[in-house]
Amino acid sequence: GAGMGMTAPVSITAFPAEDGSLQQKVKVSLRIPSQFQDNPPHPSDDSIKIEERQEMTIYSTQFGGYAKEADYVNYAAKLKSALGTEAVYRKDFYFCNGYDPPMKPYGRRNEVWFVKE
């Protein structure tokens, strides 16, 4: 029953197929605000889970606009190309992050994150 408002980023875990497109399986994550971190509210919907993300090092690229799936796939491919063969990172998933509310028309921020192994 507690209202927490919008948090940023909204993070989508994407699971790429062999051709780089995204599989239908995704996981959407929202950050629990600081004042609820020590004692988060218990979800009333069983499909909502509270998870703690472990510390991670990421490779990231940023872009603007209203991001669509094709944008995330495109920027993930650009990040992969920029990293070349030297960087070691998780290939089975990556994060697609949006930082802005839908009504913000300009100066939008989106990111693709690869998790370093």
Tab-separated table of C-alpha atoms in Angstrom, residues 19-109:
chain	number	residue	atom	x	y	z
A	19	ASP	CA	21.066	-13.539	-34.608
A	20	GLY	CA	21.210	-10.711	-32.034
A	21	SER	CA	17.428	-10.226	-31.816
A	22	LEU	CA	15.820	-10.426	-28.396
A	23	GLN	CA	14.023	-13.527	-27.215
A	24	GLN	CA	10.499	-13.072	-25.904
A	25	LYS	CA	11.805	-13.715	-22.372
A	26	VAL	CA	12.659	-10.454	-20.577
A	27	LYS	CA	12.826	-9.336	-16.965
A	28	VAL	CA	11.891	-5.785	-15.944
A	29	SER	CA	13.566	-4.398	-12.816
A	30	LEU	CA	12.859	-1.260	-10.818
A	31	ARG	CA	15.104	0.112	-8.103
A	32	ILE	CA	13.576	0.221	-4.634
A	33	PRO	CA	14.012	3.775	-3.271
A	34	SER	CA	16.619	4.300	-0.547
A	35	GLN	CA	14.119	4.775	2.289
A	36	PHE	CA	12.717	1.260	1.605
A	37	GLN	CA	16.060	-0.546	1.121
A	38	ASP	CA	16.402	-1.884	4.676
A	39	ASN	CA	12.794	-3.064	4.898
A	40	PRO	CA	11.222	-3.334	1.433
A	41	PRO	CA	7.439	-3.703	1.205
A	42	HIS	CA	6.201	-7.204	0.435
A	43	PRO	CA	4.605	-7.479	-3.032
A	44	SER	CA	0.987	-8.606	-3.056
A	45	ASP	CA	1.441	-10.077	-6.575
A	46	ASP	CA	3.329	-13.408	-6.621
A	47	SER	CA	4.878	-12.609	-10.015
A	48	ILE	CA	6.813	-9.694	-8.442
A	49	LYS	CA	10.055	-10.693	-6.737
A	50	ILE	CA	12.514	-8.645	-4.718
A	51	GLU	CA	16.093	-9.347	-5.754
A	52	GLU	CA	19.392	-7.893	-4.715
A	53	ARG	CA	21.792	-7.220	-7.562
A	54	GLN	CA	25.331	-8.076	-6.723
A	55	GLU	CA	28.086	-5.556	-7.378
A	56	MET	CA	29.142	-5.638	-11.022
A	57	THR	CA	31.449	-3.974	-13.480
A	58	ILE	CA	29.826	-3.043	-16.762
A	59	TYR	CA	30.662	-1.951	-20.274
A	60	SER	CA	28.135	0.675	-21.311
A	61	THR	CA	26.967	2.763	-24.234
A	62	GLN	CA	24.469	5.611	-24.084
A	63	PHE	CA	21.968	6.992	-26.620
A	64	GLY	CA	18.981	9.339	-26.700
A	65	GLY	CA	15.409	9.331	-27.954
A	66	TYR	CA	12.430	7.094	-27.258
A	67	ALA	CA	14.142	3.695	-27.228
A	68	LYS	CA	12.547	0.740	-28.979
A	69	GLU	CA	13.693	-2.884	-29.043
A	70	ALA	CA	15.479	-2.287	-32.369
A	71	ASP	CA	17.452	0.588	-30.807
A	72	TYR	CA	18.669	-1.569	-27.932
A	73	VAL	CA	19.621	-4.395	-30.325
A	74	ASN	CA	21.460	-1.896	-32.577
A	75	TYR	CA	23.388	-0.274	-29.714
A	76	ALA	CA	24.207	-3.684	-28.208
A	77	ALA	CA	25.723	-4.663	-31.578
A	78	LYS	CA	27.708	-1.385	-31.660
A	79	LEU	CA	28.975	-1.978	-28.117
A	80	LYS	CA	29.952	-5.548	-28.986
A	81	SER	CA	31.852	-4.286	-32.037
A	82	ALA	CA	33.590	-1.529	-30.032
A	83	LEU	CA	34.731	-4.031	-27.397
A	84	GLY	CA	36.196	-6.390	-29.996
A	85	THR	CA	37.523	-9.763	-28.925
A	86	GLU	CA	39.645	-8.650	-25.962
A	87	ALA	CA	36.857	-7.807	-23.482
A	88	VAL	CA	35.317	-10.686	-21.556
A	89	TYR	CA	31.646	-10.206	-20.686
A	90	ARG	CA	28.418	-12.195	-20.262
A	91	LYS	CA	26.962	-13.127	-23.650
A	92	ASP	CA	23.748	-14.771	-22.405
A	93	PHE	CA	22.097	-11.505	-21.312
A	94	TYR	CA	22.531	-7.739	-21.175
A	95	PHE	CA	20.691	-4.812	-19.602
A	96	CYS	CA	18.599	-2.212	-21.454
A	97	ASN	CA	18.127	0.846	-19.246
A	98	GLY	CA	15.837	3.857	-19.560
A	99	TYR	CA	16.159	6.851	-17.248
A	100	ASP	CA	13.278	9.125	-18.242
A	101	PRO	CA	9.498	9.229	-17.751
A	102	PRO	CA	7.420	8.756	-20.932
A	103	MET	CA	6.300	12.404	-20.999
A	104	LYS	CA	9.863	13.778	-21.296
A	105	PRO	CA	10.229	14.576	-25.014
A	106	TYR	CA	13.847	15.849	-25.169
A	107	GLY	CA	17.202	14.988	-23.653
A	108	ARG	CA	16.275	11.351	-23.048
A	109	ARG	CA	18.922	8.915	-21.768
